[in-house]
Coordinates of C-alpha atoms in Angstrom, one line a residue:
Chain A
M1 CA -31.7 -98.8 38.0
T2 CA -33.3 -102.2 37.4
E3 CA -34.6 -102.4 40.9
T4 CA -36.3 -99.0 40.9
L5 CA -37.8 -99.8 37.5
T6 CA -39.4 -103.0 38.7
Q7 CA -40.7 -101.5 41.9
T8 CA -42.3 -98.5 40.3
A9 CA -44.0 -100.5 37.5
P10 CA -47.7 -100.3 38.2
G11 CA -49.9 -103.3 38.1
R12 CA -47.1 -105.7 39.1
A13 CA -46.3 -107.0 42.5
A14 CA -42.8 -106.3 43.7
P15 CA -40.8 -109.4 43.0
P16 CA -39.7 -111.4 46.0
A17 CA -36.2 -110.5 47.0
P18 CA -33.9 -111.7 45.7
A19 CA -35.8 -112.2 42.4
A20 CA -35.2 -115.3 40.4
P21 CA -34.0 -114.7 36.9
L22 CA -36.8 -114.9 34.3
L23 CA -34.4 -116.2 31.7
S24 CA -31.1 -117.8 32.4
V25 CA -28.8 -118.7 29.6
R26 CA -25.7 -120.9 30.0
D27 CA -22.9 -121.6 27.5
L28 CA -25.2 -121.4 24.5
G29 CA -23.6 -122.3 21.2
K30 CA -24.7 -122.7 17.6
S31 CA -22.5 -123.5 14.6
Y32 CA -23.4 -123.6 10.9
G33 CA -20.9 -126.3 10.0
A34 CA -17.4 -124.9 10.6
H35 CA -18.8 -121.4 10.9
I36 CA -19.7 -120.2 14.3
G37 CA -23.1 -118.6 14.7
C38 CA -22.7 -117.9 18.4
A39 CA -20.6 -119.5 21.1
G40 CA -20.3 -119.5 24.9
V41 CA -23.1 -117.1 25.5
G42 CA -24.4 -116.8 29.0
F43 CA -26.5 -114.3 30.9
D44 CA -29.4 -113.9 33.4
L45 CA -32.4 -111.7 32.6
Y46 CA -34.4 -110.6 35.6
P47 CA -38.1 -109.7 35.5
G48 CA -38.7 -106.2 34.2
E49 CA -35.2 -105.9 32.8
V50 CA -34.3 -104.9 29.2
M51 CA -31.3 -106.5 27.7
G52 CA -29.7 -105.1 24.6
I53 CA -27.6 -107.1 22.2
V54 CA -25.5 -105.1 19.8
G55 CA -22.9 -105.9 17.2
E56 CA -22.3 -105.6 13.5
S57 CA -24.0 -107.6 10.8
G58 CA -23.0 -111.3 11.0
S59 CA -21.9 -111.1 14.6
G60 CA -24.5 -113.7 15.7
K61 CA -27.1 -111.5 17.2
S62 CA -30.0 -112.9 15.3
T63 CA -28.8 -116.5 15.6
L64 CA -28.7 -115.9 19.4
L65 CA -32.1 -114.4 19.5
S66 CA -33.6 -117.3 17.4
C67 CA -32.0 -119.8 19.8
L68 CA -33.4 -118.0 22.8
A69 CA -36.9 -117.9 21.3
G70 CA -36.8 -121.6 20.5
Q71 CA -37.0 -121.0 16.7
L72 CA -33.6 -122.5 16.1
A73 CA -32.1 -125.5 18.0
P74 CA -28.7 -124.6 19.4
D75 CA -25.9 -127.2 19.5
R76 CA -25.2 -126.9 23.2
G77 CA -26.0 -125.0 26.3
E78 CA -29.2 -124.4 28.1
V79 CA -32.0 -121.7 28.1
V80 CA -33.9 -121.8 31.4
F81 CA -37.2 -119.9 31.5
D82 CA -39.1 -119.3 34.7
T83 CA -42.6 -120.7 33.6
R84 CA -45.8 -119.7 35.3
E85 CA -46.8 -123.2 36.1
D86 CA -43.7 -125.3 36.6
G87 CA -41.1 -122.9 37.6
P88 CA -37.7 -122.8 35.8
R89 CA -37.5 -125.1 32.9
D90 CA -35.0 -125.6 30.1
I91 CA -36.9 -124.7 26.9
L92 CA -34.6 -126.7 24.8
T93 CA -35.7 -130.0 26.4
M94 CA -39.4 -129.0 26.3
S95 CA -41.7 -130.7 23.9
E96 CA -42.7 -128.7 20.8
P97 CA -46.3 -128.2 21.9
E98 CA -45.1 -126.7 25.2
R99 CA -42.7 -124.4 23.4
R100 CA -45.3 -123.3 20.9
M101 CA -47.7 -122.6 23.8
L102 CA -45.1 -120.5 25.5
S103 CA -44.5 -118.5 22.4
R104 CA -48.2 -117.8 22.1
T105 CA -48.7 -116.8 25.7
D106 CA -45.7 -115.8 27.8
W107 CA -43.4 -114.8 25.0
A108 CA -43.7 -112.4 22.1
F109 CA -41.4 -111.9 19.1
V110 CA -41.3 -108.6 17.3
H111 CA -39.7 -109.0 13.9
Q112 CA -37.7 -106.5 12.1
H113 CA -40.0 -106.5 9.1
A114 CA -43.6 -106.2 10.2
R115 CA -44.6 -108.3 7.3
D116 CA -42.9 -111.3 8.9
G117 CA -44.9 -110.9 12.1
L118 CA -48.3 -109.9 10.7
R119 CA -50.9 -111.7 8.6
M120 CA -51.1 -109.3 5.7
G121 CA -54.4 -110.8 4.4
V122 CA -56.2 -110.2 7.7
S123 CA -57.6 -107.0 9.2
A124 CA -55.8 -105.1 12.0
G125 CA -58.4 -106.3 14.5
G126 CA -58.0 -109.9 13.3
N127 CA -54.2 -109.6 13.6
V128 CA -54.5 -108.4 17.2
G129 CA -57.2 -110.9 18.0
E130 CA -55.4 -113.9 16.6
R131 CA -53.3 -114.6 19.8
L132 CA -56.4 -114.2 21.9
M133 CA -58.3 -116.7 19.8
A134 CA -55.3 -119.0 19.8
V135 CA -55.5 -119.2 23.6
G136 CA -59.2 -119.9 23.5
A137 CA -61.1 -116.5 23.4
R138 CA -64.5 -117.3 21.7
H139 CA -66.4 -114.1 22.3
Y140 CA -66.4 -111.8 19.3
G141 CA -67.4 -108.6 21.2
E142 CA -64.7 -109.1 23.8
I143 CA -62.0 -109.9 21.3
R144 CA -62.9 -106.8 19.3
A145 CA -63.0 -104.6 22.3
T146 CA -59.6 -105.8 23.4
A147 CA -58.2 -105.3 19.9
A148 CA -59.6 -101.8 19.8
D149 CA -58.1 -101.1 23.2
W150 CA -54.6 -102.3 22.0
L151 CA -54.8 -100.3 18.8
G152 CA -55.4 -97.2 20.9
R153 CA -52.5 -98.1 23.2
V154 CA -50.1 -98.2 20.2
E155 CA -51.6 -95.0 18.8
I156 CA -53.4 -96.4 15.8
D157 CA -56.7 -94.8 15.1
T158 CA -59.4 -97.4 16.1
T159 CA -61.4 -96.5 13.0
R160 CA -58.7 -98.4 11.1
I161 CA -59.5 -101.7 12.9
D162 CA -61.0 -103.3 9.8
D163 CA -58.3 -102.2 7.4
R164 CA -55.6 -104.6 6.3
P165 CA -52.0 -103.9 7.4
G166 CA -51.1 -103.5 3.7
T167 CA -52.8 -100.1 3.9
F168 CA -50.8 -99.0 6.9
S169 CA -47.5 -97.1 6.8
G170 CA -44.3 -98.8 7.9
G171 CA -44.4 -97.3 11.3
M172 CA -48.0 -98.2 11.8
Q173 CA -47.4 -101.8 10.7
Q174 CA -44.6 -102.0 13.3
R175 CA -46.9 -100.7 16.0
L176 CA -49.6 -103.1 15.0
Q177 CA -47.1 -105.9 15.2
I178 CA -46.3 -104.8 18.8
A179 CA -49.9 -104.7 19.7
R180 CA -50.5 -108.1 18.3
N181 CA -47.6 -109.5 20.3
L182 CA -48.5 -107.8 23.6
V183 CA -52.2 -108.5 23.7
T184 CA -51.9 -111.8 25.6
G185 CA -49.8 -110.1 28.3
P186 CA -46.4 -111.8 27.7
R187 CA -43.7 -111.6 30.3
L188 CA -40.8 -111.9 27.9
V189 CA -40.5 -110.1 24.5
F190 CA -37.8 -110.7 21.9
M191 CA -37.3 -107.9 19.5
D192 CA -35.2 -108.2 16.4
E193 CA -34.2 -104.7 15.2
P194 CA -37.7 -103.3 15.9
T195 CA -36.8 -99.8 14.5
G196 CA -34.8 -101.0 11.4
G197 CA -36.0 -99.6 8.1
L198 CA -38.1 -96.8 9.7
D199 CA -37.2 -93.2 9.2
V200 CA -35.8 -91.3 12.2
S201 CA -38.9 -89.4 13.3
V202 CA -41.0 -92.6 13.1
Q203 CA -38.2 -94.4 15.0
A204 CA -38.2 -91.9 17.7
R205 CA -42.0 -92.2 18.1
L206 CA -41.8 -96.0 18.2
L207 CA -39.0 -96.0 20.7
D208 CA -41.0 -93.6 22.9
L209 CA -44.0 -95.9 22.7
L210 CA -41.9 -99.0 23.4
R211 CA -40.3 -97.4 26.4
G212 CA -43.7 -96.5 27.8
L213 CA -45.1 -100.0 27.2
V214 CA -42.0 -101.7 28.7
R215 CA -42.3 -99.6 31.9
D216 CA -46.0 -99.8 32.2
L217 CA -46.3 -103.5 31.7
G218 CA -43.0 -104.4 33.5
L219 CA -41.9 -106.4 30.5
S220 CA -38.6 -108.2 30.2
V221 CA -37.1 -107.7 26.9
V222 CA -34.2 -109.0 24.8
I223 CA -33.6 -106.5 22.1
V224 CA -31.2 -107.1 19.2
T225 CA -30.1 -104.0 17.3
H226 CA -27.1 -102.4 15.6
D227 CA -28.4 -99.0 16.6
L228 CA -26.7 -97.8 19.8
A229 CA -29.2 -95.0 20.3
V230 CA -31.9 -97.6 20.6
V231 CA -30.2 -99.5 23.4
R232 CA -29.2 -96.3 25.1
L233 CA -32.8 -95.4 25.3
L234 CA -34.4 -98.8 26.1
A235 CA -31.8 -101.2 27.6
D236 CA -30.8 -101.6 31.2
R237 CA -28.0 -103.9 30.3
L238 CA -25.9 -104.4 27.2
M239 CA -24.1 -107.3 25.5
V240 CA -21.7 -106.6 22.7
M241 CA -21.1 -109.4 20.2
K242 CA -18.4 -109.9 17.6
L243 CA -17.9 -113.0 15.5
G244 CA -20.3 -115.0 17.6
H245 CA -18.7 -114.2 20.9
V246 CA -19.8 -111.8 23.6
V247 CA -16.9 -109.4 23.9
E248 CA -18.3 -107.2 26.6
Q249 CA -21.4 -106.9 28.8
G250 CA -22.5 -104.7 31.6
L251 CA -24.9 -101.8 32.4
T252 CA -25.7 -99.9 29.2
D253 CA -24.4 -96.5 30.3
Q254 CA -21.3 -98.0 31.7
V255 CA -20.5 -99.9 28.5
L256 CA -21.3 -97.0 26.2
D257 CA -19.6 -94.3 28.3
D258 CA -16.5 -96.4 29.2
P259 CA -16.1 -99.1 26.6
Q260 CA -13.3 -101.5 27.5
H261 CA -13.0 -103.8 24.6
A262 CA -11.4 -102.5 21.4
Y263 CA -14.4 -103.5 19.3
T264 CA -16.8 -101.7 21.6
Q265 CA -14.7 -98.6 21.5
L266 CA -14.8 -98.8 17.7
L267 CA -18.5 -99.3 17.7
V268 CA -19.1 -96.3 20.1
S269 CA -16.8 -94.1 18.1
S270 CA -18.4 -95.0 14.8
V271 CA -21.7 -93.4 15.7
L272 CA -22.3 -90.4 13.5
Q273 CA -22.7 -87.1 15.3
V274 CA -25.1 -84.5 13.9
Chain B
M1 CA -73.1 -154.0 -19.5
T2 CA -70.0 -154.6 -17.5
Q3 CA -66.9 -154.2 -19.6
D4 CA -64.8 -157.2 -19.0
A5 CA -61.6 -155.4 -19.7
Y6 CA -61.9 -153.6 -16.3
N7 CA -61.7 -155.1 -12.9
F8 CA -65.0 -154.7 -10.8
A9 CA -65.5 -151.0 -10.2
Y10 CA -62.5 -150.0 -12.4
L11 CA -59.7 -149.9 -9.8
D12 CA -57.5 -153.0 -9.5
E13 CA -57.7 -154.9 -6.2
E14 CA -54.3 -153.7 -4.9
T15 CA -55.4 -150.1 -5.3
K16 CA -58.7 -150.8 -3.6
R17 CA -56.8 -152.4 -0.8
M18 CA -54.6 -149.3 -0.4
V19 CA -57.7 -147.0 -0.5
R20 CA -59.5 -149.2 2.1
R21 CA -56.5 -149.1 4.4
A22 CA -56.6 -145.3 4.2
I23 CA -60.4 -145.4 4.9
L24 CA -60.0 -147.6 7.9
K25 CA -57.3 -145.3 9.3
A26 CA -59.6 -142.3 8.6
L27 CA -62.4 -144.0 10.5
A28 CA -60.1 -144.8 13.4
V29 CA -59.0 -141.1 13.7
P30 CA -62.2 -139.2 12.9
G31 CA -61.5 -135.9 11.0
Y32 CA -57.8 -136.7 10.4
Q33 CA -56.7 -136.4 6.8
V34 CA -55.1 -139.6 5.7
P35 CA -52.8 -139.4 2.7
F36 CA -53.3 -142.0 0.0
A37 CA -51.8 -142.7 -3.4
S38 CA -54.6 -141.2 -5.5
R39 CA -54.8 -142.7 -9.0
E40 CA -55.3 -141.1 -12.3
M41 CA -59.0 -141.6 -13.1
P42 CA -60.7 -141.4 -16.5
M43 CA -62.2 -138.0 -15.6
P44 CA -60.7 -134.6 -14.8
Y45 CA -59.7 -133.4 -11.4
G46 CA -62.6 -131.5 -9.9
W47 CA -65.1 -134.0 -11.3
G48 CA -65.0 -136.2 -8.2
T49 CA -61.9 -138.3 -8.7
G50 CA -61.4 -138.7 -5.0
G51 CA -65.0 -139.6 -4.3
V52 CA -65.0 -142.1 -7.2
Q53 CA -61.9 -143.9 -5.8
V54 CA -63.5 -144.1 -2.4
S55 CA -66.8 -145.3 -3.9
A56 CA -64.9 -147.9 -6.0
A57 CA -63.1 -149.1 -2.9
V58 CA -66.2 -149.6 -0.7
M59 CA -68.5 -150.9 -3.5
T60 CA -69.7 -154.5 -3.6
P61 CA -71.7 -156.1 -6.4
E62 CA -74.8 -156.2 -4.2
D63 CA -74.7 -152.4 -3.6
R64 CA -77.3 -150.0 -4.9
F65 CA -75.6 -146.8 -5.9
K66 CA -76.9 -143.2 -6.0
V67 CA -75.0 -140.1 -7.1
I68 CA -76.0 -136.5 -6.3
D69 CA -74.6 -133.3 -7.7
Q70 CA -75.8 -130.2 -5.9
G71 CA -78.7 -132.2 -4.6
A72 CA -79.8 -133.3 -8.1
D73 CA -79.6 -136.8 -9.6
D74 CA -79.8 -135.6 -13.2
T75 CA -76.9 -133.1 -13.6
T76 CA -73.8 -133.8 -15.7
N77 CA -71.5 -134.8 -12.9
A78 CA -74.0 -137.2 -11.3
V79 CA -75.0 -138.8 -14.6
S80 CA -71.5 -139.4 -15.8
I81 CA -70.3 -140.9 -12.5
R82 CA -73.5 -143.1 -12.2
K83 CA -72.9 -144.3 -15.8
F84 CA -69.2 -144.9 -15.0
F85 CA -70.1 -147.4 -12.2
E86 CA -72.9 -148.9 -14.2
R87 CA -70.4 -149.8 -16.9
T88 CA -67.4 -150.7 -14.8
A89 CA -69.1 -152.4 -11.8
G90 CA -72.5 -153.3 -13.1
V91 CA -74.1 -152.3 -9.8
A92 CA -77.7 -151.4 -9.5
T93 CA -78.4 -147.6 -9.4
T94 CA -81.2 -145.6 -7.9
T95 CA -82.2 -142.0 -7.4
R96 CA -84.0 -142.9 -4.1
T97 CA -82.1 -142.0 -1.0
E98 CA -83.7 -144.7 1.1
E99 CA -82.9 -147.4 -1.3
A100 CA -79.3 -146.6 -1.9
S101 CA -76.5 -148.3 0.1
V102 CA -73.7 -146.2 -1.3
I103 CA -74.3 -142.5 -2.1
Q104 CA -71.7 -140.4 -3.7
T105 CA -72.4 -136.7 -3.3
R106 CA -71.1 -133.3 -4.4
H107 CA -72.1 -130.3 -2.3
R108 CA -75.1 -131.7 -0.5
I109 CA -76.3 -134.1 2.2
P110 CA -79.7 -135.7 1.3
E111 CA -82.7 -134.3 3.1
T112 CA -84.0 -137.8 3.9
P113 CA -82.3 -138.9 7.1
L114 CA -79.6 -141.6 6.5
R115 CA -79.8 -144.9 8.2
E116 CA -77.4 -147.4 9.5
G117 CA -75.6 -149.4 6.8
Q118 CA -75.5 -146.6 4.3
I119 CA -72.3 -145.0 3.1
L120 CA -72.1 -141.4 2.1
V121 CA -69.1 -140.5 -0.1
Y122 CA -68.2 -136.8 -0.5
Q123 CA -66.2 -135.3 -3.3
V124 CA -63.7 -132.9 -1.8
P125 CA -61.9 -130.2 -3.8
I126 CA -59.7 -128.8 -0.9
P127 CA -59.5 -131.0 2.2
E128 CA -57.5 -128.6 4.3
P129 CA -59.8 -126.2 6.2
L130 CA -56.8 -124.0 7.1
R131 CA -55.4 -123.7 3.6
F132 CA -56.6 -120.2 2.7
L133 CA -55.2 -118.9 6.0
E134 CA -51.9 -120.8 6.0
P135 CA -50.5 -121.9 2.7
R136 CA -47.7 -124.1 4.0
E137 CA -48.7 -127.7 4.3
S138 CA -45.9 -128.4 6.8
E139 CA -47.4 -125.7 9.0
T140 CA -51.0 -126.8 8.7
R141 CA -50.0 -130.4 9.6
K142 CA -48.3 -129.1 12.7
M143 CA -51.3 -127.0 13.6
H144 CA -53.6 -130.1 13.3
A145 CA -51.1 -132.2 15.3
L146 CA -50.9 -129.6 18.1
Q147 CA -54.6 -128.6 17.9
E148 CA -53.7 -125.0 17.2
Y149 CA -57.0 -123.9 15.7
G150 CA -57.1 -120.3 16.7
L151 CA -56.6 -119.3 13.1
M152 CA -59.9 -120.9 12.1
H153 CA -61.6 -118.4 14.3
V154 CA -59.6 -115.5 12.8
K155 CA -61.4 -116.3 9.5
L156 CA -64.8 -116.2 11.3
Y157 CA -63.7 -113.0 13.0
E158 CA -62.9 -111.4 9.7
D159 CA -66.4 -112.5 8.4
I160 CA -68.1 -110.7 11.2
S161 CA -66.0 -107.6 11.1
R162 CA -66.7 -107.3 7.4
H163 CA -70.3 -108.4 7.0
G164 CA -71.7 -108.2 10.5
H165 CA -72.3 -111.9 10.7
I166 CA -70.5 -115.1 9.9
A167 CA -70.7 -115.0 6.1
T168 CA -69.1 -118.4 5.4
A169 CA -72.1 -120.1 3.8
Y170 CA -70.5 -123.3 2.6
A171 CA -67.5 -125.5 3.5
Y172 CA -68.2 -124.3 7.1
P173 CA -65.5 -125.8 9.3
V174 CA -66.5 -128.3 12.0
K175 CA -64.6 -129.8 14.9
V176 CA -64.9 -133.6 15.0
E177 CA -65.2 -135.3 18.3
G178 CA -63.6 -132.3 20.0
R179 CA -60.3 -132.9 18.2
Y180 CA -59.7 -132.3 14.5
V181 CA -61.1 -129.4 12.6
M182 CA -62.4 -130.6 9.3
D183 CA -63.6 -129.1 6.1
P184 CA -67.0 -130.8 5.4
S185 CA -66.5 -130.3 1.6
P186 CA -68.4 -127.4 0.0
I187 CA -71.8 -128.4 1.4
P188 CA -74.0 -125.5 2.5
K189 CA -73.8 -124.7 6.2
F190 CA -77.5 -125.7 6.3
D191 CA -76.3 -129.3 6.0
N192 CA -73.8 -129.0 8.9
P193 CA -76.2 -130.2 11.6
K194 CA -76.7 -133.4 9.6
L195 CA -73.0 -134.2 9.7
G196 CA -72.9 -135.0 13.4
R197 CA -74.5 -138.1 15.0
S198 CA -75.4 -139.4 11.6
A199 CA -76.2 -143.1 11.4
A200 CA -74.4 -143.5 8.1
I201 CA -70.7 -143.8 7.5
Q202 CA -69.4 -140.6 6.0
L203 CA -66.3 -140.8 3.8
F204 CA -64.5 -137.8 2.2
G205 CA -62.2 -138.3 -0.8
A206 CA -60.0 -135.6 -2.3
G207 CA -58.3 -137.0 -5.5
R208 CA -56.1 -134.1 -6.5
E209 CA -54.9 -133.5 -2.9
Q210 CA -54.6 -137.2 -2.2
R211 CA -56.4 -137.2 1.1
I212 CA -59.2 -139.3 2.6
Y213 CA -60.9 -138.5 5.9
A214 CA -64.0 -139.8 7.6
L215 CA -66.8 -139.3 10.1
P216 CA -67.7 -142.7 11.7
P217 CA -71.4 -143.2 12.5
F218 CA -72.8 -141.2 15.5
S219 CA -69.6 -139.1 15.9
A220 CA -69.9 -135.5 16.9
A221 CA -69.3 -132.7 14.5
E222 CA -69.6 -129.3 16.0
S223 CA -69.7 -126.2 13.8
L224 CA -67.2 -123.5 14.9
D225 CA -68.7 -120.2 16.1
F226 CA -68.4 -117.4 18.6
E227 CA -70.3 -117.2 21.9
D228 CA -72.0 -114.0 20.8
H229 CA -72.4 -115.1 17.2
P230 CA -73.6 -118.6 17.4
F231 CA -73.7 -120.9 14.4
D232 CA -76.8 -120.4 12.2
P233 CA -77.7 -123.0 9.5
S234 CA -79.5 -120.5 7.3
K235 CA -81.5 -121.1 4.2
A236 CA -83.7 -119.1 1.8
D237 CA -86.8 -118.0 3.7
H238 CA -89.4 -119.5 1.4
P239 CA -91.3 -122.8 1.0
C240 CA -90.4 -125.0 -2.0
A241 CA -92.5 -123.9 -5.0
L242 CA -93.0 -127.4 -6.1
C243 CA -93.5 -129.5 -3.0
G244 CA -94.2 -126.8 -0.5
S245 CA -91.5 -128.1 1.9
E246 CA -90.6 -125.5 4.6
D247 CA -87.5 -127.2 5.9
S248 CA -85.4 -128.3 2.9
Y249 CA -82.5 -126.5 1.4
L250 CA -83.7 -124.4 -1.6
D251 CA -82.2 -123.4 -5.0
E252 CA -83.2 -120.1 -6.5
V253 CA -84.3 -120.6 -10.1
I254 CA -84.7 -117.7 -12.5
T255 CA -87.8 -118.4 -14.6
D256 CA -88.0 -115.5 -17.0
D257 CA -86.1 -112.3 -17.9
A258 CA -88.6 -110.1 -16.0
G259 CA -87.3 -110.8 -12.5
G260 CA -89.4 -113.9 -12.1
R261 CA -87.9 -116.5 -9.7
I262 CA -88.9 -119.5 -7.8
F263 CA -87.4 -121.4 -4.9
V264 CA -87.3 -125.2 -5.3
C265 CA -85.8 -128.0 -3.2
S266 CA -82.1 -128.6 -4.2
D267 CA -82.6 -132.3 -3.3
T268 CA -84.6 -133.5 -6.3
D269 CA -85.4 -137.0 -4.9
Y270 CA -86.8 -135.4 -1.7
C271 CA -88.9 -133.0 -3.7
E272 CA -90.2 -135.7 -6.1
T273 CA -91.0 -138.1 -3.3
R274 CA -93.0 -135.4 -1.5
Q275 CA -94.9 -134.5 -4.7
A276 CA -95.7 -138.2 -5.3
R277 CA -97.2 -138.2 -1.8
G278 CA -99.5 -135.4 -2.8
Y279 CA -97.7 -132.3 -1.3
R280 CA -98.0 -129.3 -3.6
G281 CA -96.3 -125.9 -3.7
K282 CA -97.7 -122.8 -5.2
D283 CA -96.1 -123.3 -8.6
A284 CA -96.6 -127.1 -8.9
A285 CA -97.8 -128.3 -12.3

């Protein structure tokens, strides 16, 4: 499934076979004193692939995501990212300027609460334009045109370009956050419960949008959620976490349809049926 | 008139030494905000405590001192600071820009070009140009260290999207020597072109915020802008009503309650000097 996805994605050259992983994680661990945040996590993420991480609250999903995104320093392990310039590099041994540069260009981070990822005092256009200006765009007309284009892509009326995010609904704020993150054409997107706190119809619309963007742009995504429906829809592969450890991983459909670990079975059977 | 109970120029020598060290560091790293142990001064914050400490630290008994407040030598702030140094340092004072060796200023750069050997001391309320966009000091320091100045352009972007042009008219941010983005204190953006390549030493003191920064002589200070919205040092489109000057920064003065107004030079010394040389505006006495 992954391969077909990558090849059919428009605007992207087919990766040379066999493709090198975009993100390669080995034996990642982070403890808070005696308490384990996450331990012994390892996986490879290939270009164009969407990886879901599920688990209950406190299972270490967000800790893992923060470690991957360079926001939290893990205690051990390595996170190797295939950079555009220098090839595979361990982000944990990178200097801070390099890491921050990565997080402005090749990476994106979509927060659960749009307020954490947006500048609430700045207009929608300014929010989208910030990353462009951060990487050196200095032409107002072009920045604004790009911002308007991206607002259109995330289905926000372009007449709202000069409104502040505070005047937007929750779903619009989340879509604005996504536009703001994707405007510099990142290759790897981290998402922390992107649909949390939204009502179901808005969730469905957002998921639909996300799925379209991921396929069109050939993004690689690490998505953390406790909502199995979200990963079923978006993720190619799935990792199930419990108490800081990965208890099961594999293709999404395989894990969800034929869960092996007792916890995964519990998780799958706990989904409410309408 | 010097009051002997005070050390020369009020501050004790150890404090001056500390301030001078900060000044030297500031000159060595143009535009970088150097922290210093700002002292309690006998005037409230916002009245130029930072500038006064810098002036006190660089002042010698041979100096001739001038103070400007919004371009004028005779406003409260200027008068009280001038008196302060007359009493505590006994230095000669002047209102003439050419004659002064140390000039403390609030909100203006004199119209008369400064020369080598002069020191211009600015009073700075908020030294951090990124403060209103990023409230965390830890974060703004990191942004300076890593030269992450995209946010500064977000502010200018917001200006254009709201007003159609860059509406920031004072405290217009500059990039110093291609490195640090600096708040030039609340001078009108009309004065920004005078910041760069100036022959004088320019020192900036923020007392409450405890920061000193500097522009060494002849260093570059480039006003930030967009390619399609270039920097424009605008001023009121009038000649001075008193001296007829076409290229000085003007204050609008209301003259009656029937809508009458005149535009006069904000730099009083410049205006008076021109009038003494025989230049006359339309409302000159």
